[in-house]
mmCIF file of C-alpha atoms in Angstrom:
data_model
loop_
_atom_site.group_PDB
_atom_site.id
_atom_site.type_symbol
_atom_site.label_atom_id
_atom_site.label_comp_id
_atom_site.label_asym_id
_atom_site.label_seq_id
_atom_site.Cartn_x
_atom_site.Cartn_y
_atom_site.Cartn_z
ATOM 1 C CA MET A 1 0.000 0.000 0.000
ATOM 2 C CA GLU A 2 2.775 2.409 0.901
ATOM 3 C CA HIS A 3 4.375 1.682 -2.488
ATOM 4 C CA ILE A 4 1.122 2.479 -4.293
ATOM 5 C CA ASP A 5 0.595 5.717 -2.371
ATOM 6 C CA GLY A 6 4.125 6.793 -3.244
ATOM 7 C CA MET A 7 3.452 6.226 -6.926
ATOM 8 C CA VAL A 8 0.230 8.242 -6.744
ATOM 9 C CA PHE A 9 1.936 11.168 -5.067
ATOM 10 C CA PHE A 10 4.750 11.012 -7.627
ATOM 11 C CA ILE A 11 2.354 11.041 -10.564
ATOM 12 C CA LEU A 12 0.313 13.840 -9.013
ATOM 13 C CA GLY A 13 3.455 15.868 -8.466
ATOM 14 C CA MET A 14 4.614 15.384 -12.016
ATOM 15 C CA TRP A 15 1.177 16.415 -13.343
ATOM 16 C CA MET A 16 1.207 19.575 -11.242
ATOM 17 C CA PHE A 17 4.733 20.357 -12.433
ATOM 18 C CA LEU A 18 3.868 19.905 -16.104
ATOM 19 C CA THR A 19 0.680 21.906 -15.702
ATOM 20 C CA ALA A 20 2.595 24.791 -14.115
ATOM 21 C CA ARG A 21 5.226 24.612 -16.880
ATOM 22 C CA ARG A 22 2.559 24.641 -19.620
ATOM 23 C CA ARG A 23 0.820 27.569 -17.949
ATOM 24 C CA SER A 24 4.109 29.467 -17.832
ATOM 25 C CA LEU A 25 4.839 28.802 -21.512
ATOM 26 C CA PHE A 26 1.295 29.834 -22.426
ATOM 27 C CA GLN A 27 1.701 33.112 -20.540
ATOM 28 C CA LYS A 28 4.986 33.825 -22.322
ATOM 29 C CA ARG A 29 3.459 33.117 -25.754
ATOM 30 C CA LEU A 30 0.437 35.252 -24.923
ATOM 31 C CA MET A 31 2.656 38.168 -23.938
ATOM 32 C CA ALA A 32 4.699 37.803 -27.126
ATOM 33 C CA ALA A 33 1.524 37.726 -29.257
ATOM 34 C CA LYS A 34 0.183 40.843 -27.496
ATOM 35 C CA GLN A 35 3.466 42.671 -28.109
ATOM 36 C CA ASN A 36 3.486 41.625 -31.776
ATOM 37 C CA THR A 37 -0.129 42.773 -32.179
ATOM 38 C CA ALA A 38 0.669 46.075 -30.529
ATOM 39 C CA LYS A 39 3.583 46.602 -32.945
ATOM 40 C CA LYS A 40 1.352 45.808 -35.950
ATOM 41 C CA TYR A 41 -1.343 48.222 -34.785
ATOM 42 C CA LYS A 42 1.287 50.889 -34.326
ATOM 43 C CA ARG A 43 2.629 50.281 -37.866
ATOM 44 C CA VAL A 44 -0.902 50.398 -39.289
ATOM 45 C CA ARG A 45 -1.558 53.731 -37.560
ATOM 46 C CA GLU A 46 1.705 55.102 -38.980
ATOM 47 C CA LEU A 47 0.822 53.958 -42.487
ATOM 48 C CA LEU A 48 -2.675 55.389 -42.212
ATOM 49 C CA GLN A 49 -1.266 58.690 -41.062
ATOM 50 C CA GLN A 50 1.257 58.667 -43.923
ATOM 51 C CA HIS A 51 -1.446 57.911 -46.512
ATOM 52 C CA ALA A 52 -3.631 60.627 -45.043
ATOM 53 C CA ASP A 53 -0.805 63.110 -45.484
ATOM 54 C CA ASP A 54 -0.220 61.887 -49.047
ATOM 55 C CA ASP A 55 -3.933 62.102 -49.826
ATOM 56 C CA ASN A 56 -4.059 65.639 -48.522
ATOM 57 C CA THR A 57 -1.080 66.516 -50.702
ATOM 58 C CA TRP A 58 -2.641 64.760 -53.733
ATOM 59 C CA PHE A 59 -5.969 66.529 -53.244
ATOM 60 C CA ALA A 60 -4.172 69.838 -52.878
ATOM 61 C CA ARG A 61 -2.225 69.224 -56.080
ATOM 62 C CA ARG A 62 -5.387 68.039 -57.808
ATOM 63 C CA ARG A 63 -7.260 71.195 -56.831
ATOM 64 C CA ALA A 64 -4.337 73.341 -58.006
ATOM 65 C CA ARG A 65 -4.131 71.500 -61.309
ATOM 66 C CA SER A 66 -7.882 71.727 -61.888
ATOM 67 C CA PHE A 67 -7.764 75.437 -61.133
ATOM 68 C CA HIS A 68 -4.815 75.884 -63.497
ATOM 69 C CA ILE A 69 -6.607 74.030 -66.290
ATOM 70 C CA SER A 70 -9.839 75.921 -65.759
ATOM 71 C CA GLN A 71 -7.938 79.194 -65.926
ATOM 72 C CA LYS A 72 -6.608 78.226 -69.367
ATOM 73 C CA SER A 73 -9.981 76.822 -70.533
ATOM 74 C CA ARG A 74 -8.458 73.453 -71.260
ATOM 75 C CA ARG A 75 -10.291 70.160 -71.132
ATOM 76 C CA ASN A 76 -9.303 67.808 -68.347
ATOM 77 C CA ARG A 77 -7.654 64.654 -69.755
ATOM 78 C CA PRO A 78 -7.467 61.979 -67.088
ATOM 79 C CA SER A 79 -5.581 58.831 -68.056
ATOM 80 C CA VAL A 80 -7.935 56.397 -66.386
ATOM 81 C CA TRP A 81 -7.893 53.838 -69.211
ATOM 82 C CA THR A 82 -4.277 54.078 -70.320
ATOM 83 C CA PHE A 83 -1.314 51.872 -69.509
ATOM 84 C CA ASN A 84 2.155 53.363 -69.537
ATOM 85 C CA ARG A 85 4.321 51.798 -72.247
ATOM 86 C CA ALA A 86 7.812 52.548 -73.452
ATOM 87 C CA SER A 87 7.765 54.414 -76.789
ATOM 88 C CA GLU A 88 11.249 55.945 -76.831
ATOM 89 C CA TRP A 89 12.042 54.347 -80.190
ATOM 90 C CA TRP A 90 9.288 56.270 -81.975
ATOM 91 C CA ASP A 91 9.494 59.434 -79.870
ATOM 92 C CA VAL A 92 13.288 59.776 -79.704
ATOM 93 C CA ILE A 93 15.045 57.554 -82.265
ATOM 94 C CA VAL A 94 12.821 57.864 -85.353
ATOM 95 C CA PRO A 95 12.852 61.705 -85.486
ATOM 96 C CA GLY A 96 16.619 61.495 -85.995
ATOM 97 C CA PHE A 97 16.444 59.019 -88.891
ATOM 98 C CA THR A 98 18.430 59.751 -92.025
ATOM 99 C CA ASP A 99 16.966 59.230 -95.503
ATOM 100 C CA THR A 100 18.640 55.836 -95.686
ATOM 101 C CA GLN A 101 17.180 54.775 -92.345
ATOM 102 C CA TRP A 102 13.705 55.887 -93.400
ATOM 103 C CA LEU A 103 14.001 53.788 -96.534
ATOM 104 C CA GLU A 104 15.299 50.728 -94.687
ATOM 105 C CA ASN A 105 12.667 50.825 -91.954
ATOM 106 C CA PHE A 106 9.533 52.110 -93.693
ATOM 107 C CA ARG A 107 10.379 51.321 -97.353
ATOM 108 C CA MET A 108 9.948 54.975 -98.328
ATOM 109 C CA SER A 109 11.429 58.382 -97.687
ATOM 110 C CA GLU A 110 10.049 60.717 -95.045
ATOM 111 C CA GLU A 111 8.618 62.916 -97.795
ATOM 112 C CA THR A 112 6.615 60.043 -99.276
ATOM 113 C CA PHE A 113 5.594 58.995 -95.757
ATOM 114 C CA ILE A 114 4.151 62.450 -95.103
ATOM 115 C CA HIS A 115 2.381 62.278 -98.487
ATOM 116 C CA VAL A 116 0.705 59.016 -97.440
ATOM 117 C CA CYS A 117 -0.312 60.522 -94.089
ATOM 118 C CA ASN A 118 -1.897 63.533 -95.764
ATOM 119 C CA LYS A 119 -3.677 61.328 -98.285
ATOM 120 C CA LEU A 120 -5.190 59.090 -95.581
ATOM 121 C CA ARG A 121 -5.796 61.811 -92.987
ATOM 122 C CA PRO A 122 -9.571 62.106 -93.593
ATOM 123 C CA ALA A 123 -10.090 58.421 -92.806
ATOM 124 C CA MET A 124 -7.411 57.720 -90.180
ATOM 125 C CA GLU A 125 -7.039 60.791 -87.995
ATOM 126 C CA ARG A 126 -8.543 60.488 -84.505
ATOM 127 C CA GLN A 127 -9.414 62.972 -81.737
ATOM 128 C CA ASP A 128 -8.516 62.872 -78.034
ATOM 129 C CA THR A 129 -11.247 61.873 -75.577
ATOM 130 C CA ASN A 130 -11.888 62.563 -71.904
ATOM 131 C CA PHE A 131 -10.348 59.235 -70.981
ATOM 132 C CA ARG A 132 -7.264 58.927 -73.150
ATOM 133 C CA VAL A 133 -5.027 60.669 -75.664
ATOM 134 C CA CYS A 134 -5.342 59.194 -79.159
ATOM 135 C CA VAL A 135 -2.464 57.689 -81.118
ATOM 136 C CA PRO A 136 -1.195 60.391 -83.532
ATOM 137 C CA LEU A 137 -1.811 59.975 -87.251
ATOM 138 C CA LYS A 138 1.871 59.591 -88.175
ATOM 139 C CA LYS A 139 2.361 56.910 -85.546
ATOM 140 C CA ARG A 140 -0.708 55.008 -86.746
ATOM 141 C CA VAL A 141 0.540 55.076 -90.337
ATOM 142 C CA ALA A 142 4.045 54.066 -89.242
ATOM 143 C CA ILE A 143 2.663 51.084 -87.293
ATOM 144 C CA ALA A 144 0.778 49.866 -90.362
ATOM 145 C CA LEU A 145 3.755 50.357 -92.686
ATOM 146 C CA TRP A 146 6.021 48.480 -90.281
ATOM 147 C CA LYS A 147 3.599 45.556 -90.224
ATOM 148 C CA LEU A 148 3.350 45.496 -94.034
ATOM 149 C CA ALA A 149 7.096 45.899 -94.539
ATOM 150 C CA THR A 150 8.205 43.243 -92.042
ATOM 151 C CA GLY A 151 5.259 40.899 -91.524
ATOM 152 C CA ALA A 152 6.119 40.925 -87.802
ATOM 153 C CA GLU A 153 3.678 39.765 -85.127
ATOM 154 C CA TYR A 154 1.330 42.287 -83.557
ATOM 155 C CA ARG A 155 3.022 41.767 -80.195
ATOM 156 C CA SER A 156 6.473 42.685 -81.534
ATOM 157 C CA VAL A 157 5.145 45.762 -83.322
ATOM 158 C CA GLY A 158 3.314 46.841 -80.178
ATOM 159 C CA HIS A 159 6.444 46.563 -78.023
ATOM 160 C CA LEU A 160 8.425 48.574 -80.570
ATOM 161 C CA PHE A 161 5.947 51.463 -80.797
ATOM 162 C CA GLY A 162 4.766 51.354 -77.182
ATOM 163 C CA VAL A 163 1.134 50.446 -77.914
ATOM 164 C CA SER A 164 -1.107 47.470 -77.233
ATOM 165 C CA ILE A 165 -1.702 44.527 -79.548
ATOM 166 C CA THR A 166 -5.261 45.719 -80.105
ATOM 167 C CA THR A 167 -4.019 49.128 -81.190
ATOM 168 C CA VAL A 168 -1.635 47.567 -83.717
ATOM 169 C CA CYS A 169 -4.428 45.421 -85.133
ATOM 170 C CA ARG A 170 -6.763 48.402 -85.451
ATOM 171 C CA CYS A 171 -4.084 50.549 -87.083
ATOM 172 C CA VAL A 172 -3.414 47.892 -89.726
ATOM 173 C CA GLN A 173 -7.101 47.303 -90.424
ATOM 174 C CA GLU A 174 -7.958 50.993 -90.609
ATOM 175 C CA PHE A 175 -4.892 51.784 -92.721
ATOM 176 C CA CYS A 176 -5.772 49.106 -95.284
ATOM 177 C CA ALA A 177 -9.429 50.159 -95.348
ATOM 178 C CA ALA A 178 -8.443 53.790 -95.847
ATOM 179 C CA ALA A 179 -5.941 52.845 -98.547
ATOM 180 C CA GLU A 180 -8.576 50.839 -100.414
ATOM 181 C CA THR A 181 -10.852 53.875 -100.395
ATOM 182 C CA LEU A 182 -8.396 56.714 -101.001
ATOM 183 C CA LEU A 183 -5.127 55.308 -102.321
ATOM 184 C CA VAL A 184 -5.936 52.270 -104.482
ATOM 185 C CA PRO A 185 -8.308 54.079 -106.894
ATOM 186 C CA GLU A 186 -5.661 56.736 -107.458
ATOM 187 C CA GLN A 187 -2.644 54.453 -107.885
ATOM 188 C CA ILE A 188 -4.242 51.468 -109.677
ATOM 189 C CA ARG A 189 -6.654 52.620 -112.353
ATOM 190 C CA TYR A 190 -7.536 51.724 -115.901
ATOM 191 C CA PRO A 191 -5.504 53.716 -118.416
ATOM 192 C CA ASP A 192 -7.241 56.078 -120.782
ATOM 193 C CA GLN A 193 -6.585 56.306 -124.524
ATOM 194 C CA GLU A 194 -3.534 58.531 -124.139
ATOM 195 C CA LYS A 195 -2.090 56.332 -121.400
ATOM 196 C CA PHE A 196 -2.479 53.230 -123.582
ATOM 197 C CA LYS A 197 -0.558 54.948 -126.376
ATOM 198 C CA GLU A 198 2.171 55.953 -123.935
ATOM 199 C CA MET A 199 2.512 52.415 -122.536
ATOM 200 C CA ALA A 200 2.587 50.860 -126.017
ATOM 201 C CA ALA A 201 5.270 53.290 -127.169
ATOM 202 C CA TYR A 202 7.435 52.588 -124.118
ATOM 203 C CA ILE A 203 7.304 48.801 -124.571
ATOM 204 C CA GLU A 204 8.000 49.055 -128.320
ATOM 205 C CA ASN A 205 11.023 51.280 -127.729
ATOM 206 C CA ARG A 206 12.395 48.961 -125.036
ATOM 207 C CA TRP A 207 11.591 45.461 -126.336
ATOM 208 C CA GLY A 208 10.512 45.999 -129.935
ATOM 209 C CA LEU A 209 6.970 44.671 -129.449
ATOM 210 C CA PRO A 210 4.417 46.817 -131.291
ATOM 211 C CA HIS A 211 1.083 47.703 -129.696
ATOM 212 C CA CYS A 212 1.834 45.808 -126.468
ATOM 213 C CA ILE A 213 0.474 47.457 -123.321
ATOM 214 C CA GLY A 214 1.762 45.189 -120.562
ATOM 215 C CA ALA A 215 2.079 41.709 -119.132
ATOM 216 C CA ILE A 216 -0.106 39.585 -116.867
ATOM 217 C CA ASP A 217 0.782 36.933 -114.311
ATOM 218 C CA GLY A 218 -0.395 35.408 -111.045
ATOM 219 C CA SER A 219 1.333 35.098 -107.694
ATOM 220 C CA HIS A 220 0.445 33.126 -104.571
ATOM 221 C CA ILE A 221 0.163 35.004 -101.261
ATOM 222 C CA PRO A 222 0.758 32.628 -98.287
ATOM 223 C CA ILE A 223 -1.956 32.542 -95.632
ATOM 224 C CA ILE A 224 -2.814 30.426 -92.631
ATOM 225 C CA ALA A 225 -5.445 27.782 -93.343
ATOM 226 C CA PRO A 226 -8.902 29.378 -92.945
ATOM 227 C CA GLU A 227 -11.540 27.661 -90.844
ATOM 228 C CA GLU A 228 -13.975 27.277 -93.749
ATOM 229 C CA TYR A 229 -13.171 25.619 -97.082
ATOM 230 C CA HIS A 230 -9.487 25.358 -96.192
ATOM 231 C CA CYS A 231 -8.960 22.676 -98.849
ATOM 232 C CA ASP A 232 -9.831 25.176 -101.578
ATOM 233 C CA TYR A 233 -6.914 27.364 -100.514
ATOM 234 C CA PHE A 234 -4.358 24.533 -100.661
ATOM 235 C CA ASN A 235 -2.339 25.227 -103.824
ATOM 236 C CA ARG A 236 -0.292 22.951 -106.050
ATOM 237 C CA LYS A 237 2.900 24.010 -104.250
ATOM 238 C CA GLY A 238 1.743 22.414 -101.025
ATOM 239 C CA TRP A 239 0.582 25.338 -98.861
ATOM 240 C CA HIS A 240 -2.456 27.577 -98.379
ATOM 241 C CA SER A 241 -2.671 30.807 -100.326
ATOM 242 C CA ILE A 242 -4.795 33.315 -102.159
ATOM 243 C CA ILE A 243 -3.980 34.356 -105.721
ATOM 244 C CA LEU A 244 -2.915 37.814 -106.818
ATOM 245 C CA GLN A 245 -3.438 38.462 -110.534
ATOM 246 C CA GLY A 246 -1.690 41.581 -111.731
ATOM 247 C CA VAL A 247 -1.227 43.403 -115.027
ATOM 248 C CA VAL A 248 1.734 45.775 -115.256
ATOM 249 C CA ASP A 249 3.027 48.220 -117.831
ATOM 250 C CA GLY A 250 6.555 48.361 -119.179
ATOM 251 C CA LYS A 251 7.781 50.153 -116.054
ATOM 252 C CA GLY A 252 6.458 47.485 -113.689
ATOM 253 C CA LEU A 253 3.510 49.525 -112.373
ATOM 254 C CA PHE A 254 0.223 47.719 -111.754
ATOM 255 C CA TRP A 255 -2.734 49.028 -113.720
ATOM 256 C CA ASN A 256 -5.052 46.101 -113.004
ATOM 257 C CA VAL A 257 -5.169 43.942 -109.885
ATOM 258 C CA PHE A 258 -7.491 41.098 -108.901
ATOM 259 C CA THR A 259 -7.011 39.095 -105.715
ATOM 260 C CA GLY A 260 -8.750 37.004 -103.069
ATOM 261 C CA LEU A 261 -9.554 33.757 -104.903
ATOM 262 C CA PRO A 262 -8.390 30.442 -103.379
ATOM 263 C CA GLY A 263 -4.927 29.212 -104.276
ATOM 264 C CA SER A 264 -6.134 25.922 -105.742
ATOM 265 C CA LEU A 265 -7.572 27.673 -108.816
ATOM 266 C CA HIS A 266 -5.693 27.674 -112.108
ATOM 267 C CA ASP A 267 -4.408 30.977 -113.494
ATOM 268 C CA ALA A 268 -6.705 30.693 -116.514
ATOM 269 C CA ARG A 269 -9.699 30.158 -114.221
ATOM 270 C CA VAL A 270 -8.757 33.197 -112.145
ATOM 271 C CA LEU A 271 -8.554 35.273 -115.320
ATOM 272 C CA ARG A 272 -12.014 34.179 -116.456
ATOM 273 C CA LEU A 273 -13.454 35.088 -113.049
ATOM 274 C CA SER A 274 -11.860 38.538 -113.038
ATOM 275 C CA THR A 275 -13.365 41.753 -114.337
ATOM 276 C CA LEU A 276 -10.501 42.064 -116.820
ATOM 277 C CA TRP A 277 -11.778 39.069 -118.785
ATOM 278 C CA GLU A 278 -15.318 40.356 -118.896
ATOM 279 C CA LEU A 279 -14.372 43.861 -119.977
ATOM 280 C CA ALA A 280 -11.711 42.808 -122.471
ATOM 281 C CA SER A 281 -13.938 40.156 -124.024
ATOM 282 C CA ARG A 282 -16.673 42.727 -124.540
ATOM 283 C CA GLY A 283 -14.211 45.207 -125.983
ATOM 284 C CA ASN A 284 -15.064 47.788 -123.323
ATOM 285 C CA HIS A 285 -11.764 47.706 -121.492
ATOM 286 C CA ILE A 286 -9.062 47.959 -124.134
ATOM 287 C CA PRO A 287 -9.766 50.663 -126.735
ATOM 288 C CA ALA A 288 -10.169 49.618 -130.346
ATOM 289 C CA ASN A 289 -6.951 51.064 -131.704
ATOM 290 C CA THR A 290 -5.748 48.753 -134.458
ATOM 291 C CA ARG A 291 -2.483 48.482 -136.298
ATOM 292 C CA ASN A 292 -1.121 46.302 -139.095
ATOM 293 C CA ILE A 293 1.343 43.836 -137.564
ATOM 294 C CA GLY A 294 2.864 41.280 -139.923
ATOM 295 C CA GLY A 295 -0.040 41.586 -142.342
ATOM 296 C CA VAL A 296 -2.691 41.208 -139.611
ATOM 297 C CA THR A 297 -4.865 43.951 -138.186
ATOM 298 C CA ALA A 298 -4.307 43.793 -134.438
ATOM 299 C CA GLY A 299 -5.313 45.908 -131.495
ATOM 300 C CA TYR A 300 -3.676 46.420 -128.134
ATOM 301 C CA TYR A 301 -2.618 43.229 -126.372
ATOM 302 C CA ILE A 302 -0.955 42.026 -123.173
ATOM 303 C CA LEU A 303 1.507 39.186 -122.679
ATOM 304 C CA GLY A 304 0.942 36.057 -120.606
ATOM 305 C CA ASP A 305 2.613 32.718 -120.014
ATOM 306 C CA SER A 306 1.485 29.358 -121.383
ATOM 307 C CA ALA A 307 -1.093 28.916 -118.586
ATOM 308 C CA TYR A 308 -3.352 31.610 -120.050
ATOM 309 C CA PRO A 309 -5.733 31.156 -122.973
ATOM 310 C CA LEU A 310 -4.691 32.667 -126.282
ATOM 311 C CA GLN A 311 -6.865 35.663 -127.175
ATOM 312 C CA ASN A 312 -6.736 38.581 -129.589
ATOM 313 C CA TRP A 313 -5.864 40.815 -126.629
ATOM 314 C CA LEU A 314 -3.759 38.218 -124.751
ATOM 315 C CA LEU A 315 -0.787 36.620 -126.498
ATOM 316 C CA LYS A 316 1.387 33.864 -125.093
ATOM 317 C CA PRO A 317 4.434 31.833 -126.219
ATOM 318 C CA PHE A 318 4.260 28.672 -128.288
ATOM 319 C CA ILE A 319 4.335 25.540 -126.140
ATOM 320 C CA ASP A 320 7.791 24.024 -126.462
ATOM 321 C CA THR A 321 7.245 20.449 -127.621
ATOM 322 C CA GLY A 322 10.780 20.093 -128.920
ATOM 323 C CA HIS A 323 9.702 20.732 -132.514
ATOM 324 C CA LEU A 324 9.462 24.530 -132.635
ATOM 325 C CA THR A 325 10.552 26.295 -135.804
ATOM 326 C CA ALA A 326 13.257 28.939 -135.791
ATOM 327 C CA GLU A 327 10.626 31.682 -136.155
ATOM 328 C CA GLN A 328 8.652 30.345 -133.208
ATOM 329 C CA GLN A 329 11.795 30.199 -131.050
ATOM 330 C CA VAL A 330 12.633 33.817 -131.881
ATOM 331 C CA TYR A 331 9.054 34.806 -131.052
ATOM 332 C CA ASN A 332 9.174 32.956 -127.714
ATOM 333 C CA MET A 333 12.510 34.503 -126.779
ATOM 334 C CA LYS A 334 11.351 38.079 -127.417
ATOM 335 C CA ILE A 335 8.002 37.521 -125.744
ATOM 336 C CA CYS A 336 9.589 36.044 -122.623
ATOM 337 C CA ARG A 337 12.188 38.812 -122.526
ATOM 338 C CA ALA A 338 9.429 41.416 -122.349
ATOM 339 C CA ARG A 339 7.138 39.417 -120.084
ATOM 340 C CA VAL A 340 9.779 39.255 -117.360
ATOM 341 C CA VAL A 341 8.711 42.773 -116.351
ATOM 342 C CA VAL A 342 5.685 41.372 -114.502
ATOM 343 C CA GLU A 343 7.825 38.798 -112.685
ATOM 344 C CA ASN A 344 10.202 41.555 -111.617
ATOM 345 C CA ALA A 345 7.250 43.624 -110.445
ATOM 346 C CA PHE A 346 6.022 40.779 -108.232
ATOM 347 C CA GLY A 347 9.549 40.308 -106.894
ATOM 348 C CA ARG A 348 9.886 43.982 -105.987
ATOM 349 C CA LEU A 349 6.378 44.016 -104.525
ATOM 350 C CA LYS A 350 7.089 41.121 -102.162
ATOM 351 C CA GLY A 351 10.631 42.252 -101.467
ATOM 352 C CA ARG A 352 9.478 45.678 -100.355
ATOM 353 C CA TRP A 353 6.383 44.484 -98.472
ATOM 354 C CA ARG A 354 7.419 41.252 -96.769
ATOM 355 C CA CYS A 355 3.982 40.528 -95.345
ATOM 356 C CA LEU A 356 3.133 39.137 -98.810
ATOM 357 C CA MET A 357 6.017 36.675 -98.711
ATOM 358 C CA LYS A 358 5.571 35.195 -95.225
ATOM 359 C CA ARG A 359 2.555 33.190 -94.132
ATOM 360 C CA ASN A 360 -0.028 35.746 -93.062
ATOM 361 C CA ASP A 361 -2.008 34.811 -89.962
ATOM 362 C CA CYS A 362 -4.729 37.435 -90.545
ATOM 363 C CA ALA A 363 -8.240 36.704 -91.789
ATOM 364 C CA VAL A 364 -8.621 36.158 -95.529
ATOM 365 C CA ASN A 365 -10.569 39.396 -96.012
ATOM 366 C CA LEU A 366 -7.859 41.397 -94.262
ATOM 367 C CA VAL A 367 -5.133 39.660 -96.272
ATOM 368 C CA LYS A 368 -6.949 40.631 -99.470
ATOM 369 C CA SER A 369 -7.092 44.238 -98.275
ATOM 370 C CA MET A 370 -3.388 44.132 -97.386
ATOM 371 C CA VAL A 371 -2.527 42.828 -100.867
ATOM 372 C CA LEU A 372 -4.403 45.658 -102.588
ATOM 373 C CA THR A 373 -2.805 48.178 -100.241
ATOM 374 C CA CYS A 374 0.689 46.851 -100.934
ATOM 375 C CA CYS A 375 0.107 47.018 -104.701
ATOM 376 C CA ALA A 376 -0.943 50.659 -104.366
ATOM 377 C CA LEU A 377 2.083 51.418 -102.163
ATOM 378 C CA HIS A 378 4.291 49.667 -104.729
ATOM 379 C CA ASN A 379 3.052 51.986 -107.473
ATOM 380 C CA LEU A 380 3.420 55.001 -105.187
ATOM 381 C CA CYS A 381 7.019 54.178 -104.250
ATOM 382 C CA GLU A 382 8.011 53.337 -107.830
ATOM 383 C CA SER A 383 6.432 56.489 -109.275
ATOM 384 C CA HIS A 384 8.038 58.651 -106.567
ATOM 385 C CA GLY A 385 11.440 57.243 -107.429
ATOM 386 C CA GLU A 386 11.989 55.454 -104.128
ATOM 387 C CA ALA A 387 15.132 53.348 -104.285
ATOM 388 C CA TYR A 388 14.858 49.587 -104.093
ATOM 389 C CA VAL A 389 17.503 47.870 -101.955
ATOM 390 C CA ASN A 390 18.861 44.677 -103.490
ATOM 391 C CA ALA A 391 18.991 43.096 -100.044
ATOM 392 C CA TRP A 392 15.197 43.007 -100.133
ATOM 393 C CA ASP A 393 15.222 40.552 -103.040
ATOM 394 C CA LEU A 394 13.541 37.231 -102.411
ATOM 395 C CA PRO A 395 15.756 34.162 -101.970
ATOM 396 C CA PRO A 396 15.902 31.893 -105.017
ATOM 397 C CA ALA A 397 13.106 29.353 -105.095
ATOM 398 C CA ALA A 398 14.107 25.801 -104.319
ATOM 399 C CA GLU A 399 11.677 24.396 -106.845
ATOM 400 C CA THR A 400 10.070 26.006 -109.856
ATOM 401 C CA VAL A 401 6.518 24.894 -110.524
ATOM 402 C CA VAL A 402 5.360 25.309 -114.105
ATOM 403 C CA ALA A 403 1.680 26.018 -114.647
ATOM 404 C CA VAL A 404 -0.011 23.361 -116.747
ATOM 405 C CA PRO A 405 -2.032 24.824 -119.607
ATOM 406 C CA GLN A 406 -5.732 24.126 -119.534
ATOM 407 C CA ALA A 407 -7.629 22.799 -122.522
ATOM 408 C CA VAL A 408 -9.711 25.845 -123.416
ATOM 409 C CA GLU A 409 -11.041 27.239 -126.625
ATOM 410 C CA GLU A 410 -8.486 29.701 -127.929
ATOM 411 C CA GLU A 411 -8.515 32.500 -130.442
ATOM 412 C CA GLY A 412 -5.944 35.043 -131.531
ATOM 413 C CA ARG A 413 -3.803 32.635 -133.548
ATOM 414 C CA ASP A 414 -3.775 35.061 -136.478
ATOM 415 C CA VAL A 415 -2.558 37.903 -134.285
ATOM 416 C CA ARG A 416 0.199 35.738 -132.811
ATOM 417 C CA ALA A 417 1.264 34.572 -136.274
ATOM 418 C CA GLY A 418 1.376 38.161 -137.496
ATOM 419 C CA LEU A 419 3.485 39.235 -134.512
ATOM 420 C CA MET A 420 5.822 36.274 -135.121
ATOM 421 C CA ARG A 421 6.339 37.388 -138.727
ATOM 422 C CA TYR A 422 6.940 40.949 -137.571
ATOM 423 C CA LEU A 423 9.572 39.906 -135.012
ATOM 424 C CA ASN A 424 11.388 37.727 -137.543
ATOM 425 C CA SER A 425 11.388 40.323 -140.296
#
């Protein structure tokens, strides 16, 4: 019994000791928590007092600024909806560009750039609002030109100019829409009677082809596969595209452009779907100005490759079957020598405006608008004498794809035979 009582007293003593120790530790932790809370409350009061002082200063400055603005009768322009972005490149670097730097970066001189801005001002200029300052007209035009000249992503263009991706997208869309309305009709238009005579005289003096007013060809513009009917846009070269059909004069300037059809279509089919075919077939497009060529009465005509149908107004080379006569070979050589002007025009077009060479990730309708805009800018730069840098040239193609002629009803054999006799005389 005495042994059991001793154990009970020992256990009871240990319990009382541990309880006292726990109570002591709890008191210490409670005191530490109270001190920590007191320090936090003190810090909060200091911060609140500091913010109150700052708010008083801000309100005082705000009242002074509002009074200053009201004295000058200026509209208050809070920047509630703006996000500060770095734009030192456009604000600081670009104003110091030399003529060479303007040409390298925007594909045109500063003088031509200002001409474009003034031409598109009615459609592109914006006004400041109560919530933000608008992007200036020159900056909007420069953003669009940079996108067309480089084909860069919207994000990269936005970082360069200090604007958002949405702003870049809107600038490109509005620039192309304005160019279609104001610039394309001025730069790409049907020649009148005097202009046809001038073009025919230039080509005859340069290549010896009488009554020729230009050359026609098609070019594929790479695009990303559209959501609808993507198979129609898959061309014979193995990628998705839309077709650009262009007619140029002897100087490489476009005077007829048709684009937007799927890349799977044949060049002859594109021609028959274009307005050029309808107008030329009716005789309403090319004026009836005839001339005796090799004993045949012929009117104005344009040159095409073997993919196009032979017409009185559209002449093409003889198909080389390995049995061409000497006269036919001479005819083919001189025709191809002159027709290279349209291939050079496409090369300079894509070299200057690289968005037409790279795969364009925009919607098909916007790509069509960009193509028309680039053709108009091409004519503008060429007519203004803007230099073309050889470094812009496209890399040589790894594989040349020859268009297969379609079996269509052809006419104009007499005109081609007369021109062959004329060139061999």
